[in-house]
Amino acid sequence: MSVTLRQLGVLVAVVDEGSFGAAADALQMSQSAVSHSVAALESVAGAPLVVRAPTVATTPLGEAVLAHARSALASVRALDATVRRHLEGVAVGPVRLAAGVTASHRLVPELLNRWRVDLPGLDVRLFEGSDDELEAWLETGAVDAAVLVDPNPIPHGAVILARDDFRAVLRSDHPLARETRISLGDLAEDPLLTSTSGCEPQITALHAMAGSDYAPAQRVHETSTLLGMVAAGLGVAIMPALALTMLAKNLVMVELEQHLERTLVFTGPSGRPWHPSVERMRDIAETATTPL
């Protein structure tokens, strides 16, 4: 096969940007050049890789090729950065970092500030996703590093950023809002609101610990929507302690008798060499402390 890195990069851009025109803008190419590049790659593959209308989507073969394209491009980014670090002695980017909602709200901004000061040549680009998406993004090469939740086992070379526990989120006028600690059973009469963007496995485990059925009244995707519903008095939620800074003034967190911790880990991929700047980011993150 005669496949070029440019063709792979164009394919990834078309899928990520959602259209040939947007990919052309992102790559600073003409739209016809983008179309020609994808067509040439499809000619080599012997079959269509993307469906062009009504919206861009990958074919089954295109999805498989896309995974390899991301991995190859991530390896090339790492290779280029390795050579530049050897020649210039500095950490260079861009580096793509994935993290979940609560980590992106509290941990990651603090780290971004540290990296900006200690690694001024680095361009860290944050991609926010659900817990289920992060590891897949990392291993396929969509990102170069990630803040994973409860990886098992903890990847070689990774560092633990923080540990926190799960707590009840209530309106400040809730009868239990002033309690120091409550049981999940105390909330049995309250509608349970949950987010599908992460933490459901841990919340399910908490209900098992309490001997209660996990039966959410509402499941929403966005954490901001979840908190807005609790603030409106539509129910209660269970969230990690790291989300404390996300709460509105009329919301409080209360510790649970069913104690369950989660571990947040900064890591590069396990299936290929790390981007050298990720190693530098890891070393800086290891010295950072974030009280919870």
mmCIF file of N, CA, C and O in Angstrom, residues 168-266:
data_model
loop_
_atom_site.group_PDB
_atom_site.id
_atom_site.type_symbol
_atom_site.label_atom_id
_atom_site.label_comp_id
_atom_site.label_asym_id
_atom_site.label_seq_id
_atom_site.Cartn_x
_atom_site.Cartn_y
_atom_site.Cartn_z
ATOM 1 N N ALA A 168 -23.072 12.971 48.638
ATOM 2 C CA ALA A 168 -24.408 13.384 48.212
ATOM 3 C C ALA A 168 -24.406 14.877 47.907
ATOM 4 O O ALA A 168 -23.791 15.673 48.627
ATOM 5 N N VAL A 169 -25.081 15.265 46.824
ATOM 6 C CA VAL A 169 -25.261 16.675 46.478
ATOM 7 C C VAL A 169 -26.730 17.022 46.699
ATOM 8 O O VAL A 169 -27.620 16.427 46.083
ATOM 9 N N LEU A 170 -26.959 17.980 47.604
ATOM 10 C CA LEU A 170 -28.319 18.341 48.001
ATOM 11 C C LEU A 170 -28.498 19.852 47.903
ATOM 12 O O LEU A 170 -27.524 20.610 47.950
ATOM 13 N N ARG A 171 -29.736 20.268 47.805
ATOM 14 C CA ARG A 171 -30.019 21.697 47.959
ATOM 15 C C ARG A 171 -29.776 22.086 49.408
ATOM 16 O O ARG A 171 -29.959 21.283 50.324
ATOM 17 N N SER A 172 -29.364 23.311 49.611
ATOM 18 C CA SER A 172 -29.038 23.758 50.967
ATOM 19 C C SER A 172 -30.252 23.792 51.882
ATOM 20 O O SER A 172 -30.102 23.816 53.117
ATOM 21 N N ASP A 173 -31.474 23.767 51.313
ATOM 22 C CA ASP A 173 -32.670 23.734 52.148
ATOM 23 C C ASP A 173 -33.214 22.309 52.326
ATOM 24 O O ASP A 173 -34.306 22.118 52.878
ATOM 25 N N HIS A 174 -32.460 21.312 51.884
ATOM 26 C CA HIS A 174 -32.859 19.919 52.082
ATOM 27 C C HIS A 174 -32.776 19.589 53.577
ATOM 28 O O HIS A 174 -31.867 20.065 54.277
ATOM 29 N N PRO A 175 -33.708 18.796 54.117
ATOM 30 C CA PRO A 175 -33.684 18.471 55.552
ATOM 31 C C PRO A 175 -32.366 17.861 56.035
ATOM 32 O O PRO A 175 -32.030 17.976 57.219
ATOM 33 N N LEU A 176 -31.614 17.217 55.138
ATOM 34 C CA LEU A 176 -30.367 16.575 55.552
ATOM 35 C C LEU A 176 -29.126 17.397 55.200
ATOM 36 O O LEU A 176 -27.999 16.929 55.405
ATOM 37 N N ALA A 177 -29.328 18.613 54.712
ATOM 38 C CA ALA A 177 -28.202 19.397 54.211
ATOM 39 C C ALA A 177 -27.203 19.768 55.296
ATOM 40 O O ALA A 177 -26.019 19.977 55.012
ATOM 41 N N ARG A 178 -27.632 19.838 56.550
ATOM 42 C CA ARG A 178 -26.728 20.238 57.631
ATOM 43 C C ARG A 178 -26.115 19.047 58.365
ATOM 44 O O ARG A 178 -25.348 19.220 59.313
ATOM 45 N N GLU A 179 -26.445 17.841 57.925
ATOM 46 C CA GLU A 179 -25.868 16.652 58.558
ATOM 47 C C GLU A 179 -24.398 16.507 58.175
ATOM 48 O O GLU A 179 -23.995 16.885 57.075
ATOM 49 N N THR A 180 -23.621 15.937 59.096
ATOM 50 C CA THR A 180 -22.205 15.701 58.802
ATOM 51 C C THR A 180 -22.035 14.516 57.866
ATOM 52 O O THR A 180 -21.195 14.530 56.956
ATOM 53 N N ARG A 181 -22.848 13.496 58.069
ATOM 54 C CA ARG A 181 -22.755 12.279 57.268
ATOM 55 C C ARG A 181 -24.121 11.621 57.212
ATOM 56 O O ARG A 181 -24.837 11.586 58.210
ATOM 57 N N ILE A 182 -24.466 11.107 56.039
ATOM 58 C CA ILE A 182 -25.750 10.451 55.879
ATOM 59 C C ILE A 182 -25.547 9.126 55.134
ATOM 60 O O ILE A 182 -24.489 8.876 54.565
ATOM 61 N N SER A 183 -26.584 8.298 55.157
ATOM 62 C CA SER A 183 -26.565 7.041 54.417
ATOM 63 C C SER A 183 -27.375 7.206 53.128
ATOM 64 O O SER A 183 -28.273 8.056 53.038
ATOM 65 N N LEU A 184 -27.043 6.398 52.126
ATOM 66 C CA LEU A 184 -27.853 6.410 50.909
ATOM 67 C C LEU A 184 -29.308 6.091 51.218
ATOM 68 O O LEU A 184 -30.220 6.594 50.567
ATOM 69 N N GLY A 185 -29.510 5.250 52.233
ATOM 70 C CA GLY A 185 -30.876 4.906 52.612
ATOM 71 C C GLY A 185 -31.677 6.112 53.065
ATOM 72 O O GLY A 185 -32.908 6.133 52.925
ATOM 73 N N ASP A 186 -30.998 7.139 53.602
ATOM 74 C CA ASP A 186 -31.691 8.353 54.031
ATOM 75 C C ASP A 186 -32.269 9.122 52.850
ATOM 76 O O ASP A 186 -33.147 9.975 53.027
ATOM 77 N N LEU A 187 -31.773 8.833 51.661
ATOM 78 C CA LEU A 187 -32.218 9.547 50.463
ATOM 79 C C LEU A 187 -33.180 8.719 49.618
ATOM 80 O O LEU A 187 -33.475 9.069 48.476
ATOM 81 N N ALA A 188 -33.682 7.640 50.202
ATOM 82 C CA ALA A 188 -34.523 6.709 49.438
ATOM 83 C C ALA A 188 -35.777 7.374 48.864
ATOM 84 O O ALA A 188 -36.278 6.962 47.819
ATOM 85 N N GLU A 189 -36.280 8.399 49.533
ATOM 86 C CA GLU A 189 -37.509 9.056 49.076
ATOM 87 C C GLU A 189 -37.231 10.179 48.083
ATOM 88 O O GLU A 189 -38.168 10.745 47.524
ATOM 89 N N ASP A 190 -35.971 10.494 47.872
ATOM 90 C CA ASP A 190 -35.619 11.576 46.945
ATOM 91 C C ASP A 190 -35.342 11.017 45.553
ATOM 92 O O ASP A 190 -34.643 10.004 45.415
ATOM 93 N N PRO A 191 -35.841 11.659 44.510
ATOM 94 C CA PRO A 191 -35.493 11.227 43.150
ATOM 95 C C PRO A 191 -33.973 11.329 42.944
ATOM 96 O O PRO A 191 -33.370 12.358 43.253
ATOM 97 N N LEU A 192 -33.368 10.259 42.436
ATOM 98 C CA LEU A 192 -31.934 10.255 42.186
ATOM 99 C C LEU A 192 -31.661 10.705 40.756
ATOM 100 O O LEU A 192 -32.214 10.155 39.805
ATOM 101 N N LEU A 193 -30.804 11.705 40.620
ATOM 102 C CA LEU A 193 -30.426 12.235 39.319
ATOM 103 C C LEU A 193 -28.982 11.838 39.045
ATOM 104 O O LEU A 193 -28.112 12.001 39.899
ATOM 105 N N THR A 194 -28.705 11.322 37.859
ATOM 106 C CA THR A 194 -27.341 10.893 37.539
ATOM 107 C C THR A 194 -26.937 11.372 36.152
ATOM 108 O O THR A 194 -27.776 11.711 35.322
ATOM 109 N N SER A 195 -25.624 11.370 35.940
ATOM 110 C CA SER A 195 -25.064 11.761 34.643
ATOM 111 C C SER A 195 -24.475 10.539 33.959
ATOM 112 O O SER A 195 -23.823 9.704 34.598
ATOM 113 N N THR A 196 -24.685 10.446 32.655
ATOM 114 C CA THR A 196 -24.135 9.326 31.895
ATOM 115 C C THR A 196 -22.698 9.575 31.461
ATOM 116 O O THR A 196 -22.078 8.723 30.840
ATOM 117 N N SER A 197 -22.130 10.739 31.793
ATOM 118 C CA SER A 197 -20.774 11.068 31.348
ATOM 119 C C SER A 197 -19.697 10.461 32.229
ATOM 120 O O SER A 197 -18.507 10.625 31.963
ATOM 121 N N GLY A 198 -20.079 9.757 33.277
ATOM 122 C CA GLY A 198 -19.084 9.113 34.129
ATOM 123 C C GLY A 198 -19.615 8.832 35.517
ATOM 124 O O GLY A 198 -20.649 9.368 35.930
ATOM 125 N N CYS A 199 -18.919 7.969 36.243
ATOM 126 C CA CYS A 199 -19.164 7.666 37.657
ATOM 127 C C CYS A 199 -20.350 6.745 37.915
ATOM 128 O O CYS A 199 -20.604 6.381 39.067
ATOM 129 N N GLU A 200 -21.097 6.347 36.892
ATOM 130 C CA GLU A 200 -22.210 5.435 37.145
ATOM 131 C C GLU A 200 -21.759 4.106 37.736
ATOM 132 O O GLU A 200 -22.432 3.578 38.625
ATOM 133 N N PRO A 201 -20.627 3.520 37.288
ATOM 134 C CA PRO A 201 -20.199 2.267 37.921
ATOM 135 C C PRO A 201 -19.960 2.419 39.419
ATOM 136 O O PRO A 201 -20.330 1.537 40.214
ATOM 137 N N GLN A 202 -19.350 3.542 39.821
ATOM 138 C CA GLN A 202 -19.092 3.755 41.242
ATOM 139 C C GLN A 202 -20.387 4.015 42.015
ATOM 140 O O GLN A 202 -20.549 3.537 43.140
ATOM 141 N N ILE A 203 -21.303 4.749 41.404
ATOM 142 C CA ILE A 203 -22.571 5.028 42.083
ATOM 143 C C ILE A 203 -23.386 3.741 42.223
ATOM 144 O O ILE A 203 -24.046 3.509 43.253
ATOM 145 N N THR A 204 -23.328 2.896 41.215
ATOM 146 C CA THR A 204 -23.984 1.589 41.314
ATOM 147 C C THR A 204 -23.374 0.766 42.438
ATOM 148 O O THR A 204 -24.093 0.111 43.213
ATOM 149 N N ALA A 205 -22.045 0.812 42.563
ATOM 150 C CA ALA A 205 -21.356 0.083 43.636
ATOM 151 C C ALA A 205 -21.752 0.619 45.002
ATOM 152 O O ALA A 205 -21.908 -0.156 45.957
ATOM 153 N N LEU A 206 -21.910 1.926 45.111
ATOM 154 C CA LEU A 206 -22.337 2.511 46.385
ATOM 155 C C LEU A 206 -23.715 1.997 46.796
ATOM 156 O O LEU A 206 -23.953 1.701 47.970
ATOM 157 N N HIS A 207 -24.630 1.887 45.843
ATOM 158 C CA HIS A 207 -25.967 1.369 46.157
ATOM 159 C C HIS A 207 -25.898 -0.099 46.579
ATOM 160 O O HIS A 207 -26.637 -0.531 47.477
ATOM 161 N N ALA A 208 -24.998 -0.845 45.954
ATOM 162 C CA ALA A 208 -24.827 -2.237 46.359
ATOM 163 C C ALA A 208 -24.299 -2.317 47.788
ATOM 164 O O ALA A 208 -24.735 -3.170 48.575
ATOM 165 N N MET A 209 -23.392 -1.425 48.138
ATOM 166 C CA MET A 209 -22.860 -1.387 49.502
ATOM 167 C C MET A 209 -23.966 -1.077 50.511
ATOM 168 O O MET A 209 -23.963 -1.575 51.636
ATOM 169 N N ALA A 210 -24.915 -0.243 50.090
ATOM 170 C CA ALA A 210 -26.005 0.153 50.990
ATOM 171 C C ALA A 210 -27.167 -0.824 50.954
ATOM 172 O O ALA A 210 -28.130 -0.674 51.725
ATOM 173 N N GLY A 211 -27.091 -1.823 50.062
ATOM 174 C CA GLY A 211 -28.196 -2.764 49.926
ATOM 175 C C GLY A 211 -29.408 -2.151 49.277
ATOM 176 O O GLY A 211 -30.539 -2.587 49.510
ATOM 177 N N SER A 212 -29.186 -1.140 48.439
ATOM 178 C CA SER A 212 -30.283 -0.438 47.773
ATOM 179 C C SER A 212 -30.225 -0.680 46.267
ATOM 180 O O SER A 212 -29.155 -0.937 45.706
ATOM 181 N N ASP A 213 -31.365 -0.595 45.618
ATOM 182 C CA ASP A 213 -31.413 -0.706 44.167
ATOM 183 C C ASP A 213 -30.996 0.613 43.539
ATOM 184 O O ASP A 213 -31.362 1.695 44.017
ATOM 185 N N TYR A 214 -30.215 0.520 42.468
ATOM 186 C CA TYR A 214 -29.829 1.726 41.731
ATOM 187 C C TYR A 214 -30.926 1.993 40.710
ATOM 188 O O TYR A 214 -31.064 1.285 39.711
ATOM 189 N N ALA A 215 -31.740 3.011 40.976
ATOM 190 C CA ALA A 215 -32.891 3.301 40.116
ATOM 191 C C ALA A 215 -33.008 4.807 39.931
ATOM 192 O O ALA A 215 -33.820 5.472 40.583
ATOM 193 N N PRO A 216 -32.164 5.369 39.061
ATOM 194 C CA PRO A 216 -32.219 6.831 38.864
ATOM 195 C C PRO A 216 -33.534 7.287 38.262
ATOM 196 O O PRO A 216 -34.093 6.632 37.376
ATOM 197 N N ALA A 217 -34.025 8.418 38.758
ATOM 198 C CA ALA A 217 -35.254 8.991 38.223
ATOM 199 C C ALA A 217 -35.006 9.701 36.902
ATOM 200 O O ALA A 217 -35.883 9.750 36.034
ATOM 201 N N GLN A 218 -33.780 10.252 36.752
ATOM 202 C CA GLN A 218 -33.406 10.936 35.517
ATOM 203 C C GLN A 218 -31.933 10.648 35.247
ATOM 204 O O GLN A 218 -31.108 10.621 36.154
ATOM 205 N N ARG A 219 -31.611 10.420 33.970
ATOM 206 C CA ARG A 219 -30.214 10.254 33.542
ATOM 207 C C ARG A 219 -29.951 11.271 32.440
ATOM 208 O O ARG A 219 -30.592 11.236 31.399
ATOM 209 N N VAL A 220 -29.041 12.190 32.707
ATOM 210 C CA VAL A 220 -28.704 13.228 31.734
ATOM 211 C C VAL A 220 -27.228 13.096 31.380
ATOM 212 O O VAL A 220 -26.466 12.405 32.061
ATOM 213 N N HIS A 221 -26.811 13.754 30.312
ATOM 214 C CA HIS A 221 -25.412 13.634 29.891
ATOM 215 C C HIS A 221 -24.521 14.685 30.544
ATOM 216 O O HIS A 221 -23.478 14.374 31.097
ATOM 217 N N GLU A 222 -24.926 15.940 30.474
ATOM 218 C CA GLU A 222 -24.071 17.023 30.939
ATOM 219 C C GLU A 222 -24.120 17.178 32.455
ATOM 220 O O GLU A 222 -25.197 17.200 33.057
ATOM 221 N N THR A 223 -22.955 17.317 33.065
ATOM 222 C CA THR A 223 -22.875 17.530 34.510
ATOM 223 C C THR A 223 -23.543 18.842 34.906
ATOM 224 O O THR A 223 -24.191 18.940 35.952
ATOM 225 N N SER A 224 -23.408 19.864 34.061
ATOM 226 C CA SER A 224 -24.039 21.150 34.360
ATOM 227 C C SER A 224 -25.558 21.020 34.404
ATOM 228 O O SER A 224 -26.222 21.653 35.238
ATOM 229 N N THR A 225 -26.110 20.190 33.528
ATOM 230 C CA THR A 225 -27.556 19.945 33.551
ATOM 231 C C THR A 225 -27.953 19.236 34.834
ATOM 232 O O THR A 225 -28.964 19.578 35.470
ATOM 233 N N LEU A 226 -27.159 18.242 35.227
ATOM 234 C CA LEU A 226 -27.430 17.501 36.463
ATOM 235 C C LEU A 226 -27.466 18.446 37.661
ATOM 236 O O LEU A 226 -28.410 18.417 38.472
ATOM 237 N N LEU A 227 -26.459 19.300 37.776
ATOM 238 C CA LEU A 227 -26.403 20.223 38.912
ATOM 239 C C LEU A 227 -27.538 21.239 38.846
ATOM 240 O O LEU A 227 -28.085 21.631 39.886
ATOM 241 N N GLY A 228 -27.897 21.656 37.648
ATOM 242 C CA GLY A 228 -29.017 22.580 37.513
ATOM 243 C C GLY A 228 -30.324 21.964 37.979
ATOM 244 O O GLY A 228 -31.156 22.636 38.595
ATOM 245 N N MET A 229 -30.504 20.670 37.716
ATOM 246 C CA MET A 229 -31.727 19.987 38.144
ATOM 247 C C MET A 229 -31.766 19.845 39.656
ATOM 248 O O MET A 229 -32.825 20.007 40.284
ATOM 249 N N VAL A 230 -30.618 19.550 40.269
ATOM 250 C CA VAL A 230 -30.578 19.473 41.737
ATOM 251 C C VAL A 230 -30.870 20.852 42.321
ATOM 252 O O VAL A 230 -31.643 20.987 43.284
ATOM 253 N N ALA A 231 -30.269 21.897 41.747
ATOM 254 C CA ALA A 231 -30.486 23.262 42.237
ATOM 255 C C ALA A 231 -31.950 23.674 42.115
ATOM 256 O O ALA A 231 -32.447 24.474 42.906
ATOM 257 N N ALA A 232 -32.655 23.101 41.121
ATOM 258 C CA ALA A 232 -34.069 23.423 40.925
ATOM 259 C C ALA A 232 -34.980 22.622 41.840
ATOM 260 O O ALA A 232 -36.203 22.791 41.795
ATOM 261 N N GLY A 233 -34.396 21.732 42.649
ATOM 262 C CA GLY A 233 -35.200 20.952 43.581
ATOM 263 C C GLY A 233 -35.842 19.722 42.983
ATOM 264 O O GLY A 233 -36.814 19.194 43.534
ATOM 265 N N LEU A 234 -35.279 19.229 41.872
ATOM 266 C CA LEU A 234 -35.875 18.078 41.197
ATOM 267 C C LEU A 234 -35.352 16.744 41.713
ATOM 268 O O LEU A 234 -35.813 15.688 41.272
ATOM 269 N N GLY A 235 -34.374 16.769 42.605
ATOM 270 C CA GLY A 235 -33.839 15.531 43.143
ATOM 271 C C GLY A 235 -32.480 15.750 43.763
ATOM 272 O O GLY A 235 -32.056 16.894 43.999
ATOM 273 N N VAL A 236 -31.786 14.641 44.033
ATOM 274 C CA VAL A 236 -30.452 14.682 44.620
ATOM 275 C C VAL A 236 -29.495 13.936 43.689
ATOM 276 O O VAL A 236 -29.921 13.222 42.785
ATOM 277 N N ALA A 237 -28.209 14.107 43.930
ATOM 278 C CA ALA A 237 -27.211 13.447 43.095
ATOM 279 C C ALA A 237 -26.080 12.926 43.966
ATOM 280 O O ALA A 237 -25.904 13.344 45.112
ATOM 281 N N ILE A 238 -25.314 11.994 43.403
ATOM 282 C CA ILE A 238 -24.099 11.485 44.029
ATOM 283 C C ILE A 238 -22.939 11.853 43.113
ATOM 284 O O ILE A 238 -22.942 11.492 41.930
ATOM 285 N N MET A 239 -21.952 12.579 43.644
ATOM 286 C CA MET A 239 -20.849 13.053 42.821
ATOM 287 C C MET A 239 -19.538 12.938 43.584
ATOM 288 O O MET A 239 -19.534 12.894 44.827
ATOM 289 N N PRO A 240 -18.405 12.912 42.882
ATOM 290 C CA PRO A 240 -17.118 12.889 43.566
ATOM 291 C C PRO A 240 -16.835 14.216 44.254
ATOM 292 O O PRO A 240 -17.299 15.275 43.820
ATOM 293 N N ALA A 241 -16.044 14.153 45.321
ATOM 294 C CA ALA A 241 -15.746 15.346 46.106
ATOM 295 C C ALA A 241 -15.056 16.419 45.281
ATOM 296 O O ALA A 241 -15.171 17.612 45.577
ATOM 297 N N LEU A 242 -14.350 16.022 44.245
ATOM 298 C CA LEU A 242 -13.645 16.970 43.399
ATOM 299 C C LEU A 242 -14.602 17.945 42.721
ATOM 300 O O LEU A 242 -14.192 19.009 42.266
ATOM 301 N N ALA A 243 -15.874 17.586 42.656
ATOM 302 C CA ALA A 243 -16.867 18.452 42.007
ATOM 303 C C ALA A 243 -17.359 19.567 42.914
ATOM 304 O O ALA A 243 -18.208 20.368 42.506
ATOM 305 N N LEU A 244 -16.830 19.654 44.136
ATOM 306 C CA LEU A 244 -17.308 20.647 45.094
ATOM 307 C C LEU A 244 -17.271 22.058 44.525
ATOM 308 O O LEU A 244 -18.192 22.847 44.726
ATOM 309 N N THR A 245 -16.206 22.390 43.801
ATOM 310 C CA THR A 245 -16.071 23.751 43.270
ATOM 311 C C THR A 245 -17.032 24.037 42.124
ATOM 312 O O THR A 245 -17.123 25.178 41.673
ATOM 313 N N MET A 246 -17.749 23.027 41.661
ATOM 314 C CA MET A 246 -18.713 23.216 40.581
ATOM 315 C C MET A 246 -20.104 23.570 41.107
ATOM 316 O O MET A 246 -20.989 23.918 40.329
ATOM 317 N N LEU A 247 -20.299 23.476 42.423
ATOM 318 C CA LEU A 247 -21.635 23.632 42.988
ATOM 319 C C LEU A 247 -22.071 25.090 43.033
ATOM 320 O O LEU A 247 -21.286 25.987 43.349
ATOM 321 N N ALA A 248 -23.357 25.307 42.759
ATOM 322 C CA ALA A 248 -23.950 26.631 42.919
ATOM 323 C C ALA A 248 -24.091 26.950 44.405
ATOM 324 O O ALA A 248 -23.954 26.066 45.265
ATOM 325 N N LYS A 249 -24.389 28.194 44.712
ATOM 326 C CA LYS A 249 -24.443 28.622 46.112
ATOM 327 C C LYS A 249 -25.539 27.928 46.900
ATOM 328 O O LYS A 249 -25.437 27.817 48.127
ATOM 329 N N ASN A 250 -26.572 27.449 46.210
ATOM 330 C CA ASN A 250 -27.668 26.814 46.940
ATOM 331 C C ASN A 250 -27.536 25.293 47.000
ATOM 332 O O ASN A 250 -28.489 24.586 47.313
ATOM 333 N N LEU A 251 -26.314 24.776 46.714
ATOM 334 C CA LEU A 251 -26.061 23.346 46.785
ATOM 335 C C LEU A 251 -24.971 23.054 47.808
ATOM 336 O O LEU A 251 -24.068 23.862 48.027
ATOM 337 N N VAL A 252 -25.068 21.884 48.441
ATOM 338 C CA VAL A 252 -24.055 21.455 49.408
ATOM 339 C C VAL A 252 -23.699 19.990 49.133
ATOM 340 O O VAL A 252 -24.461 19.255 48.505
ATOM 341 N N MET A 253 -22.519 19.595 49.632
ATOM 342 C CA MET A 253 -22.100 18.200 49.590
ATOM 343 C C MET A 253 -22.109 17.648 51.005
ATOM 344 O O MET A 253 -21.665 18.313 51.951
ATOM 345 N N VAL A 254 -22.597 16.419 51.148
ATOM 346 C CA VAL A 254 -22.628 15.753 52.450
ATOM 347 C C VAL A 254 -21.962 14.389 52.307
ATOM 348 O O VAL A 254 -22.250 13.647 51.350
ATOM 349 N N GLU A 255 -21.060 14.059 53.222
ATOM 350 C CA GLU A 255 -20.366 12.779 53.175
ATOM 351 C C GLU A 255 -21.349 11.623 53.338
ATOM 352 O O GLU A 255 -22.386 11.758 54.003
ATOM 353 N N LEU A 256 -20.999 10.490 52.742
ATOM 354 C CA LEU A 256 -21.830 9.292 52.823
ATOM 355 C C LEU A 256 -21.205 8.261 53.755
ATOM 356 O O LEU A 256 -19.979 8.117 53.806
ATOM 357 N N GLU A 257 -22.041 7.542 54.477
ATOM 358 C CA GLU A 257 -21.555 6.440 55.308
ATOM 359 C C GLU A 257 -20.956 5.338 54.440
ATOM 360 O O GLU A 257 -20.013 4.656 54.841
ATOM 361 N N GLN A 258 -21.499 5.153 53.250
ATOM 362 C CA GLN A 258 -20.946 4.183 52.300
ATOM 363 C C GLN A 258 -19.740 4.846 51.620
ATOM 364 O O GLN A 258 -19.886 5.563 50.636
ATOM 365 N N HIS A 259 -18.562 4.613 52.151
ATOM 366 C CA HIS A 259 -17.370 5.316 51.682
ATOM 367 C C HIS A 259 -16.759 4.576 50.493
ATOM 368 O O HIS A 259 -16.416 3.401 50.581
ATOM 369 N N LEU A 260 -16.623 5.280 49.379
ATOM 370 C CA LEU A 260 -16.015 4.705 48.187
ATOM 371 C C LEU A 260 -15.113 5.754 47.557
ATOM 372 O O LEU A 260 -15.557 6.863 47.243
ATOM 373 N N GLU A 261 -13.848 5.400 47.366
ATOM 374 C CA GLU A 261 -12.887 6.323 46.779
ATOM 375 C C GLU A 261 -12.690 6.028 45.291
ATOM 376 O O GLU A 261 -12.921 4.908 44.837
ATOM 377 N N ARG A 262 -12.245 7.029 44.565
ATOM 378 C CA ARG A 262 -11.783 6.833 43.195
ATOM 379 C C ARG A 262 -10.376 7.435 43.092
ATOM 380 O O ARG A 262 -10.002 8.311 43.882
ATOM 381 N N THR A 263 -9.617 6.952 42.135
ATOM 382 C CA THR A 263 -8.243 7.405 41.933
ATOM 383 C C THR A 263 -8.108 8.022 40.556
ATOM 384 O O THR A 263 -8.531 7.436 39.556
ATOM 385 N N LEU A 264 -7.542 9.219 40.496
ATOM 386 C CA LEU A 264 -7.326 9.906 39.226
ATOM 387 C C LEU A 264 -5.844 9.841 38.885
ATOM 388 O O LEU A 264 -4.994 10.219 39.700
ATOM 389 N N VAL A 265 -5.552 9.349 37.692
ATOM 390 C CA VAL A 265 -4.187 9.016 37.288
ATOM 391 C C VAL A 265 -3.826 9.734 35.991
ATOM 392 O O VAL A 265 -4.613 9.734 35.036
ATOM 393 N N PHE A 266 -2.653 10.349 35.967
ATOM 394 C CA PHE A 266 -2.134 10.951 34.740
ATOM 395 C C PHE A 266 -1.224 9.944 34.054
ATOM 396 O O PHE A 266 -0.300 9.411 34.675
#
